[in-house]
Amino acid sequence: MTNSITIFKREMISYFYSPIAYIVIAVFLLSSGYFFARILALSQQATLMYSLANTQVILSILAPVITMRLLSEEVKSGTIEMLMTAPVTDFEVVFGKFLAALCLYLVMLAPTLLYVVFLGWVGEPDMGPIISSYIGLALMGSMFVSVGLLMSALTRNQIVAGVLGIVTLVILFYLGFAVSGTEGWYVPVLQYVGTYDHWEPFTKGLVDTKDIIYYVSITVLCLFITIRTLESSKWR
Amino acid sequence: MIQVEHLSKRFGDKTAVDDISFRVDEGEILGFLGPNGAGKSTTMRILTGFLPATSGTARVAGYDVFTDSLNVRKQIGYLPENVPLYLDMRVNEYLTFRAQLKGVPRKDRRARIQEALEKCGVVEVQNQIVGTLSKGYRQRVGLADTMVHNPRILILDEPTIGLDPNQIRQVRSLIKELGKKHTILLSTHILPEVEMICGRVIIINNGKLVAMDTPGNLTSKLRGGATIHLEAKGPFRQIKAGLEGIPSVLSVKGEDESAAPSGTRTKTHRFVLETDKGRDVREEVFNAFVENKWVLLGMKKEAVTLEEVFHQITTREAEEAAGPLPPAEGPAPKGGIKETVSGLLSRVKSKGSRA
């Protein structure tokens, strides 16, 4: 575990030495701030529900950008050899990198708390849905980051890893919409697999164990496959 | 310290390492010699637990590299070829990260890093970003990393590659210095390096171990005799006859300069003596000159260089691909391989005399 924290610290240093953290945060704040302002002006309601509902697509794009270099670059530049010949386990490496990406994701979200402060200043927001939304954002983030990390383990090209992650998450996002209005046994299945139906309840103030289990289990699954991928790279 | 037994590694149908056995004793500096692509790096990667072997076993500090990988990795400092470093970190940040990762206790960390920085001569760049450093400095940062946790064993893959001559010299003396406290396995294809640093040498070619001995023994076994160059003044024929009379001198070649026009040359004769195995004839040559009152201007003994040994062994392998060497036998790799080495060397020799 101490090794995971060591790796976490190194990845955080790396994030803020490179422009990537700043670019990702800037893009996110620009778009979320725009939506927040427009939606607030149109709806005249002191709520984050609509603007946060919108952030999911942006996060689907930005989370893989955060994670894309985590493992692919290690393999490409050969530093993986230095890393894996130090006394660390595959789990510690993957978990440390996961924590770093999740942390950057949360850092990226943190400034949106100012929107909440602003809402409290101009109106009387219902804090319940806001708190549940942030819980949902954190859970969703851990899933998005783990999917991105898995993609980063699958290829040594970080651009490919990023694109694969974005495509996967965007497809998962639209899966629920794509089948709505149609009928068949696959409709509930695809709606359950898709991300949107699990995110929406959080914005309304509902924290359902079903949705928590969905996010946590996909996170664990992706991290598990990532560890296995890292192990198997030795055998190829 | 390191025991390797019948180690093989195949990538698909290509065999990178083929049934290698050897051992490295505590406190030894062992040189791993071979042409590019011979399987040096692969062997080292297996020893560090980065790659699994296809068959065979390897133990490092008593731990199996496959089943006890974490314990093995705690005991070693490994410098991979090309020294992959995180280019975006500062040198001291990088070393702090590595020291933490390798479990250096917090209270010792600062002192260990400082010592590594000083020993490897990177104190003055400790606040620079690794990506801005030259190849030589990166190499030394890599070396500092290998020793930061004070490991018992250092495994260095071509530590002097890509350095300028001064840096090579520094790194070599550093390795020699480190060899006093650590067991070192180092690979290279630069021969003088091995002769200077290593107590023992392993030569591998096409994944097979072809020779294992001290650098001195390897060269002397290959061709027991030496070549002696002489410069002399005096009657050419008599000197030549006198030299031929010395026992164990096999042949004397000379250039007669007495016919040269006077004034233009100093009438110095040059002789080249080929001598038989194991005997130093220089004393007898000198005595012969003294007795006959000839003038001896210079005498130089030329030993076979490791370079020649290496060349002969590795090219011979390729020529005789149809009839490869008998593999080292049995569980006692030391004796078995020595046997093979002398067998090989005598064959090399007989081949040389045939030609």
PDB file of N, CA, C and O in Angstrom, chain A residues 10-11 14-15 18-21 23-24 59-77 97-98 100-102 104 144-167 169 226:
ATOM      1  N   ARG A  10       4.141  10.152  -7.459  1.00  0.00           N
ATOM      2  CA  ARG A  10       4.911  10.387  -8.678  1.00  0.00           C
ATOM      3  C   ARG A  10       4.010  10.772  -9.848  1.00  0.00           C
ATOM      4  O   ARG A  10       4.314  11.680 -10.623  1.00  0.00           O
ATOM      5  N   GLU A  11       2.869  10.107  -9.956  1.00  0.00           N
ATOM      6  CA  GLU A  11       1.959  10.424 -11.056  1.00  0.00           C
ATOM      7  C   GLU A  11       1.383  11.825 -10.907  1.00  0.00           C
ATOM      8  O   GLU A  11       1.191  12.531 -11.900  1.00  0.00           O
ATOM      9  N   SER A  14       3.924  14.209 -12.054  1.00  0.00           N
ATOM     10  CA  SER A  14       3.987  14.143 -13.504  1.00  0.00           C
ATOM     11  C   SER A  14       2.821  14.902 -14.146  1.00  0.00           C
ATOM     12  O   SER A  14       2.998  15.617 -15.129  1.00  0.00           O
ATOM     13  N   TYR A  15       1.626  14.759 -13.569  1.00  0.00           N
ATOM     14  CA  TYR A  15       0.468  15.461 -14.120  1.00  0.00           C
ATOM     15  C   TYR A  15       0.683  16.966 -14.123  1.00  0.00           C
ATOM     16  O   TYR A  15       0.389  17.650 -15.089  1.00  0.00           O
ATOM     17  N   SER A  18       3.399  18.359 -16.543  1.00  0.00           N
ATOM     18  CA  SER A  18       3.041  18.397 -17.959  1.00  0.00           C
ATOM     19  C   SER A  18       1.821  19.286 -18.121  1.00  0.00           C
ATOM     20  O   SER A  18       1.116  19.558 -17.153  1.00  0.00           O
ATOM     21  N   PRO A  19       1.566  19.755 -19.317  1.00  0.00           N
ATOM     22  CA  PRO A  19       0.406  20.650 -19.488  1.00  0.00           C
ATOM     23  C   PRO A  19      -0.923  19.925 -19.374  1.00  0.00           C
ATOM     24  O   PRO A  19      -1.963  20.564 -19.273  1.00  0.00           O
ATOM     25  N   ILE A  20      -0.891  18.597 -19.349  1.00  0.00           N
ATOM     26  CA  ILE A  20      -2.152  17.860 -19.499  1.00  0.00           C
ATOM     27  C   ILE A  20      -3.176  18.182 -18.408  1.00  0.00           C
ATOM     28  O   ILE A  20      -4.360  18.400 -18.700  1.00  0.00           O
ATOM     29  N   ALA A  21      -2.711  18.294 -17.158  1.00  0.00           N
ATOM     30  CA  ALA A  21      -3.653  18.564 -16.074  1.00  0.00           C
ATOM     31  C   ALA A  21      -4.341  19.912 -16.293  1.00  0.00           C
ATOM     32  O   ALA A  21      -5.558  20.028 -16.152  1.00  0.00           O
ATOM     33  N   ILE A  23      -4.701  21.622 -19.088  1.00  0.00           N
ATOM     34  CA  ILE A  23      -5.583  21.645 -20.262  1.00  0.00           C
ATOM     35  C   ILE A  23      -6.923  20.982 -19.934  1.00  0.00           C
ATOM     36  O   ILE A  23      -7.988  21.531 -20.201  1.00  0.00           O
ATOM     37  N   VAL A  24      -6.846  19.804 -19.322  1.00  0.00           N
ATOM     38  CA  VAL A  24      -8.067  19.067 -19.006  1.00  0.00           C
ATOM     39  C   VAL A  24      -8.954  19.885 -18.072  1.00  0.00           C
ATOM     40  O   VAL A  24     -10.169  20.020 -18.289  1.00  0.00           O
ATOM     41  N   LEU A  59     -17.250  14.463 -19.351  1.00  0.00           N
ATOM     42  CA  LEU A  59     -16.394  13.616 -18.514  1.00  0.00           C
ATOM     43  C   LEU A  59     -15.995  12.330 -19.246  1.00  0.00           C
ATOM     44  O   LEU A  59     -14.890  11.828 -19.075  1.00  0.00           O
ATOM     45  N   SER A  60     -16.898  11.823 -20.074  1.00  0.00           N
ATOM     46  CA  SER A  60     -16.567  10.629 -20.857  1.00  0.00           C
ATOM     47  C   SER A  60     -15.394  10.889 -21.785  1.00  0.00           C
ATOM     48  O   SER A  60     -14.648   9.982 -22.137  1.00  0.00           O
ATOM     49  N   ILE A  61     -15.252  12.128 -22.205  1.00  0.00           N
ATOM     50  CA  ILE A  61     -14.147  12.474 -23.103  1.00  0.00           C
ATOM     51  C   ILE A  61     -12.877  12.799 -22.315  1.00  0.00           C
ATOM     52  O   ILE A  61     -11.780  12.394 -22.686  1.00  0.00           O
ATOM     53  N   LEU A  62     -13.059  13.502 -21.179  1.00  0.00           N
ATOM     54  CA  LEU A  62     -11.869  13.969 -20.450  1.00  0.00           C
ATOM     55  C   LEU A  62     -11.215  12.883 -19.599  1.00  0.00           C
ATOM     56  O   LEU A  62      -9.994  12.854 -19.458  1.00  0.00           O
ATOM     57  N   ALA A  63     -12.013  11.969 -19.053  1.00  0.00           N
ATOM     58  CA  ALA A  63     -11.425  10.936 -18.191  1.00  0.00           C
ATOM     59  C   ALA A  63     -10.380  10.092 -18.947  1.00  0.00           C
ATOM     60  O   ALA A  63      -9.275   9.877 -18.430  1.00  0.00           O
ATOM     61  N   PRO A  64     -10.671   9.633 -20.158  1.00  0.00           N
ATOM     62  CA  PRO A  64      -9.630   8.882 -20.887  1.00  0.00           C
ATOM     63  C   PRO A  64      -8.405   9.724 -21.229  1.00  0.00           C
ATOM     64  O   PRO A  64      -7.299   9.191 -21.358  1.00  0.00           O
ATOM     65  N   VAL A  65      -8.609  11.045 -21.368  1.00  0.00           N
ATOM     66  CA  VAL A  65      -7.445  11.906 -21.629  1.00  0.00           C
ATOM     67  C   VAL A  65      -6.535  11.925 -20.395  1.00  0.00           C
ATOM     68  O   VAL A  65      -5.312  11.927 -20.499  1.00  0.00           O
ATOM     69  N   ILE A  66      -7.174  11.902 -19.217  1.00  0.00           N
ATOM     70  CA  ILE A  66      -6.393  11.871 -17.983  1.00  0.00           C
ATOM     71  C   ILE A  66      -5.592  10.565 -17.886  1.00  0.00           C
ATOM     72  O   ILE A  66      -4.438  10.548 -17.478  1.00  0.00           O
ATOM     73  N   THR A  67      -6.218   9.468 -18.264  1.00  0.00           N
ATOM     74  CA  THR A  67      -5.592   8.168 -18.011  1.00  0.00           C
ATOM     75  C   THR A  67      -4.748   7.642 -19.166  1.00  0.00           C
ATOM     76  O   THR A  67      -4.006   6.685 -18.990  1.00  0.00           O
ATOM     77  N   MET A  68      -4.847   8.241 -20.340  1.00  0.00           N
ATOM     78  CA  MET A  68      -4.315   7.570 -21.530  1.00  0.00           C
ATOM     79  C   MET A  68      -2.817   7.273 -21.457  1.00  0.00           C
ATOM     80  O   MET A  68      -2.358   6.271 -21.981  1.00  0.00           O
ATOM     81  N   ARG A  69      -2.049   8.118 -20.782  1.00  0.00           N
ATOM     82  CA  ARG A  69      -0.614   7.865 -20.801  1.00  0.00           C
ATOM     83  C   ARG A  69      -0.125   6.991 -19.639  1.00  0.00           C
ATOM     84  O   ARG A  69       1.012   6.553 -19.631  1.00  0.00           O
ATOM     85  N   LEU A  70      -0.998   6.716 -18.700  1.00  0.00           N
ATOM     86  CA  LEU A  70      -0.541   6.112 -17.444  1.00  0.00           C
ATOM     87  C   LEU A  70       0.283   4.846 -17.639  1.00  0.00           C
ATOM     88  O   LEU A  70       1.358   4.701 -17.053  1.00  0.00           O
ATOM     89  N   LEU A  71      -0.202   3.903 -18.429  1.00  0.00           N
ATOM     90  CA  LEU A  71       0.569   2.674 -18.627  1.00  0.00           C
ATOM     91  C   LEU A  71       1.206   2.608 -20.005  1.00  0.00           C
ATOM     92  O   LEU A  71       2.320   2.106 -20.164  1.00  0.00           O
ATOM     93  N   SER A  72       0.499   3.145 -21.023  1.00  0.00           N
ATOM     94  CA  SER A  72       1.032   3.033 -22.380  1.00  0.00           C
ATOM     95  C   SER A  72       2.398   3.712 -22.497  1.00  0.00           C
ATOM     96  O   SER A  72       3.309   3.198 -23.137  1.00  0.00           O
ATOM     97  N   GLU A  73       2.538   4.863 -21.818  1.00  0.00           N
ATOM     98  CA  GLU A  73       3.812   5.567 -21.942  1.00  0.00           C
ATOM     99  C   GLU A  73       4.946   4.822 -21.237  1.00  0.00           C
ATOM    100  O   GLU A  73       6.080   4.823 -21.710  1.00  0.00           O
ATOM    101  N   GLU A  74       4.614   4.183 -20.137  1.00  0.00           N
ATOM    102  CA  GLU A  74       5.629   3.392 -19.422  1.00  0.00           C
ATOM    103  C   GLU A  74       6.167   2.291 -20.338  1.00  0.00           C
ATOM    104  O   GLU A  74       7.361   2.021 -20.356  1.00  0.00           O
ATOM    105  N   VAL A  75       5.256   1.664 -21.061  1.00  0.00           N
ATOM    106  CA  VAL A  75       5.673   0.564 -21.937  1.00  0.00           C
ATOM    107  C   VAL A  75       6.478   1.113 -23.103  1.00  0.00           C
ATOM    108  O   VAL A  75       7.539   0.601 -23.447  1.00  0.00           O
ATOM    109  N   LYS A  76       5.983   2.206 -23.674  1.00  0.00           N
ATOM    110  CA  LYS A  76       6.638   2.743 -24.865  1.00  0.00           C
ATOM    111  C   LYS A  76       8.040   3.262 -24.556  1.00  0.00           C
ATOM    112  O   LYS A  76       8.977   3.025 -25.305  1.00  0.00           O
ATOM    113  N   SER A  77       8.185   3.969 -23.444  1.00  0.00           N
ATOM    114  CA  SER A  77       9.492   4.545 -23.146  1.00  0.00           C
ATOM    115  C   SER A  77      10.401   3.550 -22.424  1.00  0.00           C
ATOM    116  O   SER A  77      11.567   3.831 -22.194  1.00  0.00           O
ATOM    117  N   LYS A  97      -1.686   4.215  -9.776  1.00  0.00           N
ATOM    118  CA  LYS A  97      -1.997   5.020 -10.952  1.00  0.00           C
ATOM    119  C   LYS A  97      -3.486   5.360 -11.010  1.00  0.00           C
ATOM    120  O   LYS A  97      -3.875   6.473 -11.387  1.00  0.00           O
ATOM    121  N   PHE A  98      -4.313   4.397 -10.615  1.00  0.00           N
ATOM    122  CA  PHE A  98      -5.752   4.641 -10.564  1.00  0.00           C
ATOM    123  C   PHE A  98      -6.066   5.776  -9.586  1.00  0.00           C
ATOM    124  O   PHE A  98      -6.819   6.699  -9.915  1.00  0.00           O
ATOM    125  N   ALA A 100      -4.153   8.178  -8.635  1.00  0.00           N
ATOM    126  CA  ALA A 100      -3.679   9.467  -9.152  1.00  0.00           C
ATOM    127  C   ALA A 100      -4.661  10.036 -10.163  1.00  0.00           C
ATOM    128  O   ALA A 100      -5.000  11.223 -10.118  1.00  0.00           O
ATOM    129  N   ALA A 101      -5.138   9.182 -11.073  1.00  0.00           N
ATOM    130  CA  ALA A 101      -6.076   9.659 -12.088  1.00  0.00           C
ATOM    131  C   ALA A 101      -7.385  10.102 -11.441  1.00  0.00           C
ATOM    132  O   ALA A 101      -7.938  11.141 -11.793  1.00  0.00           O
ATOM    133  N   LEU A 102      -7.852   9.324 -10.463  1.00  0.00           N
ATOM    134  CA  LEU A 102      -9.089   9.686  -9.772  1.00  0.00           C
ATOM    135  C   LEU A 102      -8.922  11.012  -9.024  1.00  0.00           C
ATOM    136  O   LEU A 102      -9.809  11.862  -9.010  1.00  0.00           O
ATOM    137  N   LEU A 104      -6.868  13.476  -9.802  1.00  0.00           N
ATOM    138  CA  LEU A 104      -6.881  14.590 -10.747  1.00  0.00           C
ATOM    139  C   LEU A 104      -8.314  14.891 -11.198  1.00  0.00           C
ATOM    140  O   LEU A 104      -8.714  16.051 -11.343  1.00  0.00           O
ATOM    141  N   PHE A 144     -15.033   5.666 -14.907  1.00  0.00           N
ATOM    142  CA  PHE A 144     -14.473   6.198 -16.148  1.00  0.00           C
ATOM    143  C   PHE A 144     -12.951   6.072 -16.153  1.00  0.00           C
ATOM    144  O   PHE A 144     -12.341   5.687 -17.150  1.00  0.00           O
ATOM    145  N   VAL A 145     -12.362   6.412 -15.003  1.00  0.00           N
ATOM    146  CA  VAL A 145     -10.911   6.364 -14.907  1.00  0.00           C
ATOM    147  C   VAL A 145     -10.403   4.920 -15.048  1.00  0.00           C
ATOM    148  O   VAL A 145      -9.399   4.662 -15.704  1.00  0.00           O
ATOM    149  N   SER A 146     -11.142   3.976 -14.466  1.00  0.00           N
ATOM    150  CA  SER A 146     -10.679   2.588 -14.560  1.00  0.00           C
ATOM    151  C   SER A 146     -10.814   2.058 -15.982  1.00  0.00           C
ATOM    152  O   SER A 146      -9.955   1.301 -16.449  1.00  0.00           O
ATOM    153  N   VAL A 147     -11.874   2.481 -16.687  1.00  0.00           N
ATOM    154  CA  VAL A 147     -11.995   2.084 -18.098  1.00  0.00           C
ATOM    155  C   VAL A 147     -10.821   2.659 -18.897  1.00  0.00           C
ATOM    156  O   VAL A 147     -10.174   1.958 -19.683  1.00  0.00           O
ATOM    157  N   GLY A 148     -10.527   3.947 -18.656  1.00  0.00           N
ATOM    158  CA  GLY A 148      -9.409   4.588 -19.361  1.00  0.00           C
ATOM    159  C   GLY A 148      -8.081   3.915 -19.052  1.00  0.00           C
ATOM    160  O   GLY A 148      -7.246   3.722 -19.938  1.00  0.00           O
ATOM    161  N   LEU A 149      -7.905   3.535 -17.797  1.00  0.00           N
ATOM    162  CA  LEU A 149      -6.654   2.887 -17.388  1.00  0.00           C
ATOM    163  C   LEU A 149      -6.495   1.532 -18.081  1.00  0.00           C
ATOM    164  O   LEU A 149      -5.405   1.166 -18.537  1.00  0.00           O
ATOM    165  N   LEU A 150      -7.606   0.819 -18.198  1.00  0.00           N
ATOM    166  CA  LEU A 150      -7.566  -0.467 -18.890  1.00  0.00           C
ATOM    167  C   LEU A 150      -7.131  -0.277 -20.349  1.00  0.00           C
ATOM    168  O   LEU A 150      -6.280  -1.009 -20.861  1.00  0.00           O
ATOM    169  N   MET A 151      -7.689   0.735 -21.003  1.00  0.00           N
ATOM    170  CA  MET A 151      -7.318   0.997 -22.393  1.00  0.00           C
ATOM    171  C   MET A 151      -5.828   1.331 -22.488  1.00  0.00           C
ATOM    172  O   MET A 151      -5.149   0.950 -23.437  1.00  0.00           O
ATOM    173  N   SER A 152      -5.340   2.045 -21.486  1.00  0.00           N
ATOM    174  CA  SER A 152      -3.931   2.411 -21.484  1.00  0.00           C
ATOM    175  C   SER A 152      -3.028   1.183 -21.335  1.00  0.00           C
ATOM    176  O   SER A 152      -1.900   1.165 -21.805  1.00  0.00           O
ATOM    177  N   ALA A 153      -3.572   0.148 -20.676  1.00  0.00           N
ATOM    178  CA  ALA A 153      -2.783  -1.077 -20.517  1.00  0.00           C
ATOM    179  C   ALA A 153      -2.797  -1.912 -21.790  1.00  0.00           C
ATOM    180  O   ALA A 153      -1.904  -2.717 -22.029  1.00  0.00           O
ATOM    181  N   LEU A 154      -3.830  -1.699 -22.615  1.00  0.00           N
ATOM    182  CA  LEU A 154      -3.987  -2.559 -23.785  1.00  0.00           C
ATOM    183  C   LEU A 154      -3.107  -2.158 -24.956  1.00  0.00           C
ATOM    184  O   LEU A 154      -2.849  -2.956 -25.842  1.00  0.00           O
ATOM    185  N   THR A 155      -2.658  -0.914 -24.985  1.00  0.00           N
ATOM    186  CA  THR A 155      -1.857  -0.475 -26.124  1.00  0.00           C
ATOM    187  C   THR A 155      -0.687   0.363 -25.640  1.00  0.00           C
ATOM    188  O   THR A 155      -0.752   0.967 -24.575  1.00  0.00           O
ATOM    189  N   ARG A 156       0.371   0.386 -26.440  1.00  0.00           N
ATOM    190  CA  ARG A 156       1.522   1.191 -26.064  1.00  0.00           C
ATOM    191  C   ARG A 156       1.452   2.581 -26.678  1.00  0.00           C
ATOM    192  O   ARG A 156       2.341   3.401 -26.478  1.00  0.00           O
ATOM    193  N   ASN A 157       0.390   2.826 -27.445  1.00  0.00           N
ATOM    194  CA  ASN A 157       0.230   4.143 -28.053  1.00  0.00           C
ATOM    195  C   ASN A 157      -0.817   4.911 -27.262  1.00  0.00           C
ATOM    196  O   ASN A 157      -1.976   4.528 -27.206  1.00  0.00           O
ATOM    197  N   GLN A 158      -0.404   6.029 -26.643  1.00  0.00           N
ATOM    198  CA  GLN A 158      -1.332   6.696 -25.733  1.00  0.00           C
ATOM    199  C   GLN A 158      -2.495   7.349 -26.459  1.00  0.00           C
ATOM    200  O   GLN A 158      -3.587   7.459 -25.898  1.00  0.00           O
ATOM    201  N   ILE A 159      -2.314   7.759 -27.707  1.00  0.00           N
ATOM    202  CA  ILE A 159      -3.433   8.337 -28.460  1.00  0.00           C
ATOM    203  C   ILE A 159      -4.492   7.263 -28.705  1.00  0.00           C
ATOM    204  O   ILE A 159      -5.689   7.485 -28.509  1.00  0.00           O
ATOM    205  N   VAL A 160      -4.017   6.084 -29.105  1.00  0.00           N
ATOM    206  CA  VAL A 160      -4.942   4.968 -29.314  1.00  0.00           C
ATOM    207  C   VAL A 160      -5.682   4.660 -28.016  1.00  0.00           C
ATOM    208  O   VAL A 160      -6.899   4.457 -28.005  1.00  0.00           O
ATOM    209  N   ALA A 161      -4.944   4.664 -26.898  1.00  0.00           N
ATOM    210  CA  ALA A 161      -5.561   4.385 -25.603  1.00  0.00           C
ATOM    211  C   ALA A 161      -6.644   5.417 -25.303  1.00  0.00           C
ATOM    212  O   ALA A 161      -7.748   5.070 -24.864  1.00  0.00           O
ATOM    213  N   GLY A 162      -6.353   6.691 -25.575  1.00  0.00           N
ATOM    214  CA  GLY A 162      -7.311   7.756 -25.314  1.00  0.00           C
ATOM    215  C   GLY A 162      -8.556   7.594 -26.166  1.00  0.00           C
ATOM    216  O   GLY A 162      -9.688   7.650 -25.666  1.00  0.00           O
ATOM    217  N   VAL A 163      -8.353   7.352 -27.461  1.00  0.00           N
ATOM    218  CA  VAL A 163      -9.495   7.230 -28.370  1.00  0.00           C
ATOM    219  C   VAL A 163     -10.346   6.015 -27.999  1.00  0.00           C
ATOM    220  O   VAL A 163     -11.578   6.101 -27.941  1.00  0.00           O
ATOM    221  N   LEU A 164      -9.695   4.902 -27.714  1.00  0.00           N
ATOM    222  CA  LEU A 164     -10.436   3.702 -27.300  1.00  0.00           C
ATOM    223  C   LEU A 164     -11.285   3.982 -26.066  1.00  0.00           C
ATOM    224  O   LEU A 164     -12.448   3.581 -26.000  1.00  0.00           O
ATOM    225  N   GLY A 165     -10.707   4.688 -25.107  1.00  0.00           N
ATOM    226  CA  GLY A 165     -11.427   5.003 -23.875  1.00  0.00           C
ATOM    227  C   GLY A 165     -12.627   5.884 -24.156  1.00  0.00           C
ATOM    228  O   GLY A 165     -13.736   5.632 -23.670  1.00  0.00           O
ATOM    229  N   ILE A 166     -12.415   6.926 -24.972  1.00  0.00           N
ATOM    230  CA  ILE A 166     -13.512   7.853 -25.280  1.00  0.00           C
ATOM    231  C   ILE A 166     -14.630   7.115 -26.005  1.00  0.00           C
ATOM    232  O   ILE A 166     -15.806   7.226 -25.655  1.00  0.00           O
ATOM    233  N   VAL A 167     -14.257   6.331 -27.004  1.00  0.00           N
ATOM    234  CA  VAL A 167     -15.260   5.601 -27.777  1.00  0.00           C
ATOM    235  C   VAL A 167     -16.063   4.667 -26.870  1.00  0.00           C
ATOM    236  O   VAL A 167     -17.296   4.646 -26.906  1.00  0.00           O
ATOM    237  N   LEU A 169     -16.582   4.837 -23.613  1.00  0.00           N
ATOM    238  CA  LEU A 169     -17.443   5.541 -22.664  1.00  0.00           C
ATOM    239  C   LEU A 169     -18.608   6.228 -23.369  1.00  0.00           C
ATOM    240  O   LEU A 169     -19.730   6.246 -22.848  1.00  0.00           O
ATOM    241  N   THR A 226      -6.922  -4.869 -15.888  1.00  0.00           N
ATOM    242  CA  THR A 226      -5.694  -4.103 -16.101  1.00  0.00           C
ATOM    243  C   THR A 226      -4.500  -4.812 -15.463  1.00  0.00           C
ATOM    244  O   THR A 226      -3.433  -4.949 -16.083  1.00  0.00           O
TER     245      THR A 226
END
